[in-house]
Amino acid sequence: MSEPTPADRAAALDAADELAKRRELFSLPEGVVYLDGNSLGALPASVPARLADVVTREWGELLIRSWEESGWWTAPQRIGDRIAPLVGAAPGRIVAGDSTSVNVFKAVVAAVRLAGPGRDEILVDETTFPTDGYLAESAARLTGKKLVPVAPVRLADALGARTAVALVNHVDYRTGRLHDLPALTAAAHAAGALVVWDLCHSAGALPVGLDAHDVDFAVGCTYKYLNGGPGSPAYLYVAERHQAGFDSPLPGWNSHADPFGMTPGYVAAEGAVRGRVGTPDILSMLALEAALDVWDGVSVDAVRAKSLALTDFFLECVREYVPAGRVTSVTPAAHAERGSQVALRCEGAGEVMRELTARGVIGDFRRPDVLRFGFTPLYVSFGDAERAARVLGEVVG
């Protein structure tokens, strides 16, 4: 009896997949393998009708009454509470709104203000997404601190009595490497420092455990694995123990204890509401709320199990289909060190990705030579993984 082919194995894995039916909740083009959900998640099928209702009825008919009658005013807290279980947080600790960049700035400056005397350094992941680095540098100038870029593998050793806060990515955006959030958070606390985690490439793909691991602050976007849509609002997590002392560098009227009092003096609201700034982006906010419906009844542990199985299977298929030496994985093989993407170093990667896209396999390219493939377990199948590797073999072979 012949050995099962990769296509045979994919069919068997898809038949046994407990999340397979979730794909029906998304609008995906026929004949396309979409492996770029780590940049922009697919469209949940419920969103267009919800947005149409927001525009035509809530805005068009109810007009300004919708701030109260349609719940627009409380949307940032309500949606934050929808995101909370996906990252292991209790209600009341996450507020949705602004961009990841704005929330990074708020969190880093607030953490510095909470740090004890003599702590004059901000550590930043030297491999970070550029915006995080830019904002950390700006926060350092604003607060009179020194910015110290550090490789994540050396972060624990770099922490010390001078560290105010460390800003770290949970998953590296280029390589898909998963950093040890529990251990690094514990190391920061042992040194008397705080830590801000960027969850952009982990929330919705794997368990985070913000409360369980005593994280201080966290930020993240919602347009990747959370499928909130292009430019959808980000979110800010503030641990309960820090909420009373959270001193935002952007004290907007939405975070005032009495926002409609219109008083000249600022008095901060209680709780994570302090993370709000200005008027929320209601259209994108409510599109995100509808998009989060796809998570109802989903276990993040099941998502993680499928993510690892998908990336394992894809790498197996790459080894089978792609001629030796044409690509090299820069994503860690160890499950404990892997997010939900596979990054392959490849000569002529930009042209290779253009050809893959033309053949219906959509990933993305990071200069100078990296092909990135994101595996979103709610809608990516094992059949998708097999086809992507097979077409990659055809293109580079």
CSV table of C-alpha atoms in Angstrom, one decimal:
chain,number,residue,atom,x,y,z
A,1,MET,CA,0.0,0.0,0.0
A,2,SER,CA,1.4,3.4,-1.0
A,3,GLU,CA,2.2,6.1,1.5
A,4,PRO,CA,-0.4,8.9,1.8
A,5,THR,CA,0.4,12.0,-0.2
A,6,PRO,CA,0.5,15.4,1.3
A,7,ALA,CA,-2.9,16.1,-0.2
A,8,ASP,CA,-4.2,12.9,1.4
A,9,ARG,CA,-2.8,13.9,4.8
A,10,ALA,CA,-4.3,17.4,4.4
A,11,ALA,CA,-7.8,15.9,3.7
A,12,ALA,CA,-7.6,13.7,6.8
A,13,LEU,CA,-6.5,16.5,9.0
A,14,ASP,CA,-9.2,18.8,7.7
A,15,ALA,CA,-11.8,16.1,8.3
A,16,ALA,CA,-10.8,15.8,12.0
A,17,ASP,CA,-10.5,19.6,12.5
A,18,GLU,CA,-12.9,20.9,15.2
A,19,LEU,CA,-12.5,24.4,14.0
A,20,ALA,CA,-13.1,23.7,10.3
A,21,LYS,CA,-16.7,25.0,10.4
A,22,ARG,CA,-15.5,28.4,11.5
A,23,ARG,CA,-14.3,29.1,7.9
A,24,GLU,CA,-18.0,29.5,7.0
A,25,LEU,CA,-18.2,32.6,9.1
A,26,PHE,CA,-15.8,34.4,6.8
A,27,SER,CA,-16.1,35.9,3.3
A,28,LEU,CA,-13.1,34.5,1.4
A,29,PRO,CA,-12.6,34.7,-2.4
A,30,GLU,CA,-13.0,31.4,-4.2
A,31,GLY,CA,-9.8,29.7,-5.2
A,32,VAL,CA,-7.6,31.9,-3.0
A,33,VAL,CA,-5.3,30.6,-0.2
A,34,TYR,CA,-5.1,33.5,2.2
A,35,LEU,CA,-2.0,33.3,4.4
A,36,ASP,CA,-1.6,37.0,5.2
A,37,GLY,CA,-4.0,37.2,8.2
A,38,ASN,CA,-1.0,38.2,10.3
A,39,SER,CA,-1.2,41.5,8.4
A,40,LEU,CA,-4.9,41.9,7.7
A,41,GLY,CA,-7.5,39.3,8.8
A,42,ALA,CA,-10.2,38.1,6.5
A,43,LEU,CA,-13.7,39.7,6.5
A,44,PRO,CA,-16.1,38.1,8.9
A,45,ALA,CA,-19.4,37.6,7.0
A,46,SER,CA,-21.5,39.3,9.7
A,47,VAL,CA,-19.7,42.6,9.4
A,48,PRO,CA,-21.2,44.2,6.2
A,49,ALA,CA,-24.8,43.9,7.5
A,50,ARG,CA,-23.9,45.3,10.9
A,51,LEU,CA,-22.1,48.2,9.4
A,52,ALA,CA,-25.0,48.9,7.1
A,53,ASP,CA,-27.3,49.0,10.1
A,54,VAL,CA,-24.9,51.3,12.0
A,55,VAL,CA,-24.8,53.7,9.0
A,56,THR,CA,-28.4,53.7,7.9
A,57,ARG,CA,-30.3,53.3,11.2
A,58,GLU,CA,-28.0,54.2,14.1
A,59,TRP,CA,-26.4,57.2,12.4
A,60,GLY,CA,-29.0,57.9,9.6
A,61,GLU,CA,-32.1,57.7,11.8
A,62,LEU,CA,-31.2,58.0,15.4
A,63,LEU,CA,-28.4,60.5,14.8
A,64,ILE,CA,-26.8,61.8,17.9
A,65,ARG,CA,-29.2,59.8,20.1
A,66,SER,CA,-27.1,56.7,19.2
A,67,TRP,CA,-24.3,57.8,21.6
A,68,GLU,CA,-26.7,56.7,24.4
A,69,GLU,CA,-29.5,54.6,22.7
A,70,SER,CA,-27.1,52.5,20.6
A,71,GLY,CA,-24.4,52.2,23.1
A,72,TRP,CA,-21.8,54.2,21.2
A,73,TRP,CA,-20.3,55.9,24.3
A,74,THR,CA,-19.6,52.7,26.1
A,75,ALA,CA,-18.3,50.8,23.1
A,76,PRO,CA,-14.6,51.1,24.0
A,77,GLN,CA,-15.1,49.3,27.4
A,78,ARG,CA,-17.7,46.8,26.1
A,79,ILE,CA,-15.4,45.8,23.2
A,80,GLY,CA,-12.4,45.7,25.5
A,81,ASP,CA,-14.3,43.2,27.6
A,82,ARG,CA,-14.9,41.1,24.4
A,83,ILE,CA,-11.2,41.0,23.7
A,84,ALA,CA,-10.2,40.3,27.3
A,85,PRO,CA,-10.8,36.5,27.3
A,86,LEU,CA,-8.8,36.1,24.2
A,87,VAL,CA,-5.7,37.5,26.0
A,88,GLY,CA,-6.4,36.1,29.4
A,89,ALA,CA,-7.7,39.3,31.1
A,90,ALA,CA,-10.7,39.9,33.4
A,91,PRO,CA,-13.4,42.4,32.5
A,92,GLY,CA,-12.5,46.0,33.2
A,93,ARG,CA,-8.9,45.8,32.3
A,94,ILE,CA,-8.9,46.5,28.6
A,95,VAL,CA,-10.2,49.5,26.7
A,96,ALA,CA,-10.4,49.5,22.9
A,97,GLY,CA,-9.5,52.6,20.9
A,98,ASP,CA,-6.8,54.6,19.1
A,99,SER,CA,-4.0,52.8,17.2
A,100,THR,CA,-1.3,50.4,18.6
A,101,SER,CA,1.2,53.2,18.2
A,102,VAL,CA,-0.8,55.7,20.4
A,103,ASN,CA,-1.4,53.0,23.0
A,104,VAL,CA,2.4,52.0,23.1
A,105,PHE,CA,3.1,55.7,23.8
A,106,LYS,CA,0.5,55.9,26.6
A,107,ALA,CA,1.7,52.6,28.2
A,108,VAL,CA,5.4,53.3,28.1
A,109,VAL,CA,5.1,56.8,29.5
A,110,ALA,CA,2.6,55.7,32.2
A,111,ALA,CA,5.0,52.9,33.2
A,112,VAL,CA,7.9,55.3,33.5
A,113,ARG,CA,5.8,57.5,35.7
A,114,LEU,CA,5.0,54.5,37.9
A,115,ALA,CA,8.7,53.4,38.2
A,116,GLY,CA,10.6,54.2,41.3
A,117,PRO,CA,13.4,56.8,41.7
A,118,GLY,CA,16.7,56.3,40.0
A,119,ARG,CA,15.2,54.2,37.2
A,120,ASP,CA,16.4,56.1,34.2
A,121,GLU,CA,16.4,53.5,31.4
A,122,ILE,CA,13.8,52.2,29.0
A,123,LEU,CA,14.7,48.9,27.4
A,124,VAL,CA,13.3,48.1,24.0
A,125,ASP,CA,13.3,45.0,21.9
A,126,GLU,CA,16.0,45.8,19.3
A,127,THR,CA,14.2,43.6,16.7
A,128,THR,CA,10.9,45.3,17.3
A,129,PHE,CA,8.4,46.6,14.7
A,130,PRO,CA,9.9,50.0,13.9
A,131,THR,CA,7.0,52.1,15.2
A,132,ASP,CA,7.5,50.6,18.7
A,133,GLY,CA,11.1,51.7,18.6
A,134,TYR,CA,10.3,55.2,17.4
A,135,LEU,CA,7.7,55.7,20.1
A,136,ALA,CA,10.0,54.3,22.8
A,137,GLU,CA,12.7,56.7,21.7
A,138,SER,CA,10.2,59.6,21.8
A,139,ALA,CA,8.9,58.5,25.3
A,140,ALA,CA,12.5,58.4,26.5
A,141,ARG,CA,13.1,62.0,25.3
A,142,LEU,CA,9.9,63.2,26.8
A,143,THR,CA,10.6,61.6,30.2
A,144,GLY,CA,14.3,62.3,30.3
A,145,LYS,CA,15.3,58.6,30.2
A,146,LYS,CA,17.9,56.7,28.3
A,147,LEU,CA,16.7,54.3,25.6
A,148,VAL,CA,18.6,50.9,25.6
A,149,PRO,CA,17.9,48.6,22.7
A,150,VAL,CA,18.4,44.9,23.7
A,151,ALA,CA,18.0,41.6,21.9
A,152,PRO,CA,15.1,39.7,23.5
A,153,VAL,CA,17.3,36.8,24.3
A,154,ARG,CA,19.5,39.1,26.4
A,155,LEU,CA,16.7,41.0,28.0
A,156,ALA,CA,16.7,39.2,31.3
A,157,ASP,CA,20.4,40.0,31.8
A,158,ALA,CA,20.0,43.6,30.8
A,159,LEU,CA,17.3,44.3,33.4
A,160,GLY,CA,18.6,46.0,36.6
A,161,ALA,CA,18.2,48.7,39.2
A,162,ARG,CA,18.2,51.4,36.5
A,163,THR,CA,15.4,49.9,34.4
A,164,ALA,CA,12.1,51.7,34.5
A,165,VAL,CA,10.2,49.7,31.8
A,166,ALA,CA,10.9,47.2,29.1
A,167,LEU,CA,8.9,47.2,25.8
A,168,VAL,CA,8.8,43.8,24.2
A,169,ASN,CA,7.0,42.1,21.3
A,170,HIS,CA,5.3,38.8,22.2
A,171,VAL,CA,6.0,37.5,18.7
A,172,ASP,CA,8.6,38.8,16.3
A,173,TYR,CA,6.9,40.2,13.3
A,174,ARG,CA,9.6,39.1,10.8
A,175,THR,CA,10.5,35.6,12.1
A,176,GLY,CA,7.5,34.5,14.0
A,177,ARG,CA,9.6,33.8,17.1
A,178,LEU,CA,7.5,33.6,20.3
A,179,HIS,CA,9.2,35.2,23.3
A,180,ASP,CA,8.8,33.9,26.8
A,181,LEU,CA,6.2,36.3,28.3
A,182,PRO,CA,5.9,34.6,31.7
A,183,ALA,CA,9.7,34.4,32.3
A,184,LEU,CA,10.5,37.9,31.0
A,185,THR,CA,7.7,39.5,33.0
A,186,ALA,CA,8.9,37.7,36.1
A,187,ALA,CA,12.5,38.8,35.4
A,188,ALA,CA,11.4,42.4,35.0
A,189,HIS,CA,9.5,42.3,38.3
A,190,ALA,CA,12.4,40.7,40.1
A,191,ALA,CA,14.5,43.7,38.9
A,192,GLY,CA,11.9,46.1,40.2
A,193,ALA,CA,10.9,47.2,36.7
A,194,LEU,CA,7.6,47.1,34.7
A,195,VAL,CA,7.0,45.6,31.3
A,196,VAL,CA,4.8,46.5,28.3
A,197,TRP,CA,4.0,43.7,25.9
A,198,ASP,CA,3.0,44.2,22.3
A,199,LEU,CA,0.5,41.5,21.4
A,200,CYS,CA,-0.1,42.4,17.7
A,201,HIS,CA,1.2,39.0,16.4
A,202,SER,CA,-0.1,36.8,19.2
A,203,ALA,CA,-3.6,37.9,20.3
A,204,GLY,CA,-6.1,35.6,18.6
A,205,ALA,CA,-3.4,33.1,17.7
A,206,LEU,CA,-2.2,31.7,21.0
A,207,PRO,CA,-2.9,32.0,24.7
A,208,VAL,CA,-1.4,35.1,26.3
A,209,GLY,CA,-2.4,35.0,30.0
A,210,LEU,CA,-2.1,38.6,30.9
A,211,ASP,CA,-3.6,38.3,34.4
A,212,ALA,CA,-2.1,34.9,35.1
A,213,HIS,CA,1.4,36.1,34.4
A,214,ASP,CA,1.1,39.4,36.2
A,215,VAL,CA,1.7,41.6,33.2
A,216,ASP,CA,1.7,45.3,33.8
A,217,PHE,CA,0.6,46.8,30.5
A,218,ALA,CA,-0.1,45.4,27.1
A,219,VAL,CA,-1.2,46.8,23.7
A,220,GLY,CA,-2.3,45.2,20.5
A,221,CYS,CA,-4.0,45.7,17.2
A,222,THR,CA,-7.3,44.0,16.1
A,223,TYR,CA,-6.9,43.9,12.3
A,224,LYS,CA,-4.7,40.8,12.2
A,225,TYR,CA,-5.8,37.6,13.9
A,226,LEU,CA,-8.8,39.3,15.4
A,227,ASN,CA,-10.1,40.2,11.9
A,228,GLY,CA,-11.4,43.7,12.9
A,229,GLY,CA,-10.8,45.2,9.5
A,230,PRO,CA,-8.2,47.7,8.0
A,231,GLY,CA,-7.3,50.3,10.6
A,232,SER,CA,-9.6,48.8,13.2
A,233,PRO,CA,-9.1,50.2,16.8
A,234,ALA,CA,-6.3,48.9,18.9
A,235,TYR,CA,-6.6,48.2,22.6
A,236,LEU,CA,-4.8,48.9,25.9
A,237,TYR,CA,-4.5,46.6,28.9
A,238,VAL,CA,-3.9,48.1,32.3
A,239,ALA,CA,-3.4,45.6,35.2
A,240,GLU,CA,-5.9,46.3,38.0
A,241,ARG,CA,-3.1,47.1,40.5
A,242,HIS,CA,-1.9,49.9,38.2
A,243,GLN,CA,-5.2,51.5,37.3
A,244,ALA,CA,-5.4,54.0,40.2
A,245,GLY,CA,-1.9,55.2,39.4
A,246,PHE,CA,-2.2,55.1,35.6
A,247,ASP,CA,-1.1,58.6,34.6
A,248,SER,CA,-1.7,58.9,30.8
A,249,PRO,CA,0.4,61.3,28.8
A,250,LEU,CA,-2.7,61.9,26.7
A,251,PRO,CA,-5.5,62.9,29.1
A,252,GLY,CA,-8.4,63.4,26.7
A,253,TRP,CA,-11.9,64.4,27.6
A,254,ASN,CA,-13.1,60.8,27.1
A,255,SER,CA,-11.0,59.7,30.1
A,256,HIS,CA,-12.2,62.5,32.4
A,257,ALA,CA,-14.2,61.4,35.5
A,258,ASP,CA,-17.0,63.8,34.3
A,259,PRO,CA,-16.5,64.1,30.5
A,260,PHE,CA,-19.6,66.2,30.0
A,261,GLY,CA,-18.8,68.5,32.9
A,262,MET,CA,-16.5,70.4,30.5
A,263,THR,CA,-14.4,71.6,33.4
A,264,PRO,CA,-10.9,73.1,32.7
A,265,GLY,CA,-9.1,70.9,35.2
A,266,TYR,CA,-8.5,67.2,34.4
A,267,VAL,CA,-9.6,64.5,36.8
A,268,ALA,CA,-9.0,61.0,35.6
A,269,ALA,CA,-11.8,58.4,35.5
A,270,GLU,CA,-11.6,55.2,37.5
A,271,GLY,CA,-10.3,52.0,35.9
A,272,ALA,CA,-9.2,51.2,32.4
A,273,VAL,CA,-11.3,54.1,31.1
A,274,ARG,CA,-8.3,56.2,31.9
A,275,GLY,CA,-6.8,54.7,28.7
A,276,ARG,CA,-9.4,56.5,26.5
A,277,VAL,CA,-8.4,59.8,24.9
A,278,GLY,CA,-10.8,61.4,22.3
A,279,THR,CA,-14.0,60.6,20.6
A,280,PRO,CA,-13.9,56.9,19.5
A,281,ASP,CA,-14.0,55.9,15.8
A,282,ILE,CA,-17.5,54.5,15.9
A,283,LEU,CA,-17.8,52.9,12.5
A,284,SER,CA,-14.6,50.9,12.7
A,285,MET,CA,-15.3,50.3,16.4
A,286,LEU,CA,-18.6,48.6,15.7
A,287,ALA,CA,-17.3,46.7,12.7
A,288,LEU,CA,-14.7,45.3,15.2
A,289,GLU,CA,-17.5,44.4,17.6
A,290,ALA,CA,-19.3,42.4,14.9
A,291,ALA,CA,-16.1,40.8,13.8
A,292,LEU,CA,-15.5,39.4,17.3
A,293,ASP,CA,-18.6,37.3,17.0
A,294,VAL,CA,-16.5,34.7,15.2
A,295,TRP,CA,-14.9,33.9,18.5
A,296,ASP,CA,-18.1,33.0,20.3
A,297,GLY,CA,-17.6,29.5,21.7
A,298,VAL,CA,-14.0,29.2,20.6
A,299,SER,CA,-11.3,28.0,22.9
A,300,VAL,CA,-7.9,29.8,22.5
A,301,ASP,CA,-6.2,26.5,23.4
A,302,ALA,CA,-7.9,24.8,20.4
A,303,VAL,CA,-6.8,27.7,18.2
A,304,ARG,CA,-3.2,27.2,19.4
A,305,ALA,CA,-3.3,23.5,18.9
A,306,LYS,CA,-4.5,24.0,15.3
A,307,SER,CA,-1.9,26.8,14.7
A,308,LEU,CA,1.0,24.5,15.7
A,309,ALA,CA,-0.4,21.6,13.6
A,310,LEU,CA,-0.9,23.9,10.6
A,311,THR,CA,2.6,25.3,10.7
A,312,ASP,CA,4.2,21.9,11.4
A,313,PHE,CA,2.3,20.5,8.4
A,314,PHE,CA,3.2,23.4,6.1
A,315,LEU,CA,6.9,23.0,7.0
A,316,GLU,CA,6.6,19.2,6.2
A,317,CYS,CA,5.0,20.0,2.8
A,318,VAL,CA,7.7,22.6,2.1
A,319,ARG,CA,10.4,20.0,2.7
A,320,GLU,CA,8.5,17.6,0.4
A,321,TYR,CA,7.7,20.0,-2.5
A,322,VAL,CA,10.5,22.7,-2.5
A,323,PRO,CA,13.9,21.7,-3.9
A,324,ALA,CA,16.6,21.5,-1.2
A,325,GLY,CA,18.4,24.7,-0.6
A,326,ARG,CA,15.9,27.0,-2.2
A,327,VAL,CA,14.3,28.2,1.1
A,328,THR,CA,15.4,28.2,4.7
A,329,SER,CA,13.0,28.6,7.6
A,330,VAL,CA,13.9,31.3,10.1
A,331,THR,CA,10.9,30.5,12.3
A,332,PRO,CA,11.8,28.4,15.3
A,333,ALA,CA,11.0,24.7,15.1
A,334,ALA,CA,10.3,24.4,18.8
A,335,HIS,CA,6.6,24.9,19.6
A,336,ALA,CA,7.4,26.9,22.7
A,337,GLU,CA,9.2,29.4,20.5
A,338,ARG,CA,6.8,29.7,17.6
A,339,GLY,CA,3.9,32.1,16.9
A,340,SER,CA,1.4,31.4,14.2
A,341,GLN,CA,3.5,32.3,11.1
A,342,VAL,CA,6.2,30.7,9.1
A,343,ALA,CA,9.0,32.9,7.7
A,344,LEU,CA,11.2,31.5,4.9
A,345,ARG,CA,14.4,33.1,3.6
A,346,CYS,CA,14.5,32.9,-0.1
A,347,GLU,CA,16.6,34.4,-2.9
A,348,GLY,CA,14.4,36.8,-5.0
A,349,ALA,CA,11.7,36.7,-2.3
A,350,GLY,CA,9.9,39.8,-3.6
A,351,GLU,CA,9.4,38.3,-7.1
A,352,VAL,CA,8.6,34.9,-5.6
A,353,MET,CA,5.8,36.4,-3.6
A,354,ARG,CA,4.4,38.3,-6.6
A,355,GLU,CA,4.2,35.1,-8.5
A,356,LEU,CA,2.6,33.2,-5.6
A,357,THR,CA,0.0,35.9,-5.4
A,358,ALA,CA,-0.6,35.7,-9.1
A,359,ARG,CA,-1.3,32.0,-8.6
A,360,GLY,CA,-3.7,32.5,-5.8
A,361,VAL,CA,-1.5,32.0,-2.8
A,362,ILE,CA,-1.3,35.2,-0.8
A,363,GLY,CA,1.4,35.8,1.8
A,364,ASP,CA,3.7,38.7,2.1
A,365,PHE,CA,7.3,39.8,1.7
A,366,ARG,CA,9.6,41.5,4.1
A,367,ARG,CA,12.8,43.0,2.8
A,368,PRO,CA,15.4,41.9,1.9
A,369,ASP,CA,14.6,38.2,1.5
A,370,VAL,CA,11.8,36.9,3.7
A,371,LEU,CA,8.5,35.3,2.7
A,372,ARG,CA,5.9,35.4,5.5
A,373,PHE,CA,3.0,33.0,5.7
A,374,GLY,CA,0.5,33.6,8.5
A,375,PHE,CA,-1.8,30.8,9.6
A,376,THR,CA,-5.1,32.0,11.0
A,377,PRO,CA,-6.7,28.8,12.5
A,378,LEU,CA,-10.3,30.0,12.2
A,379,TYR,CA,-10.2,30.0,8.4
A,380,VAL,CA,-7.0,28.4,7.1
A,381,SER,CA,-7.2,24.7,6.3
A,382,PHE,CA,-4.6,22.0,6.0
A,383,GLY,CA,-5.6,21.9,2.4
A,384,ASP,CA,-4.6,25.5,2.1
A,385,ALA,CA,-1.2,24.7,3.7
A,386,GLU,CA,-0.6,21.9,1.3
A,387,ARG,CA,-1.5,23.9,-1.8
A,388,ALA,CA,0.7,26.9,-0.7
A,389,ALA,CA,3.7,24.7,-0.3
A,390,ARG,CA,3.1,22.9,-3.6
A,391,VAL,CA,2.8,26.2,-5.5
A,392,LEU,CA,5.8,27.5,-3.7
A,393,GLY,CA,7.7,24.5,-4.9
A,394,GLU,CA,6.6,25.1,-8.5
A,395,VAL,CA,7.6,28.8,-8.4
A,396,VAL,CA,11.1,28.3,-6.9
A,397,GLY,CA,11.8,25.0,-8.6
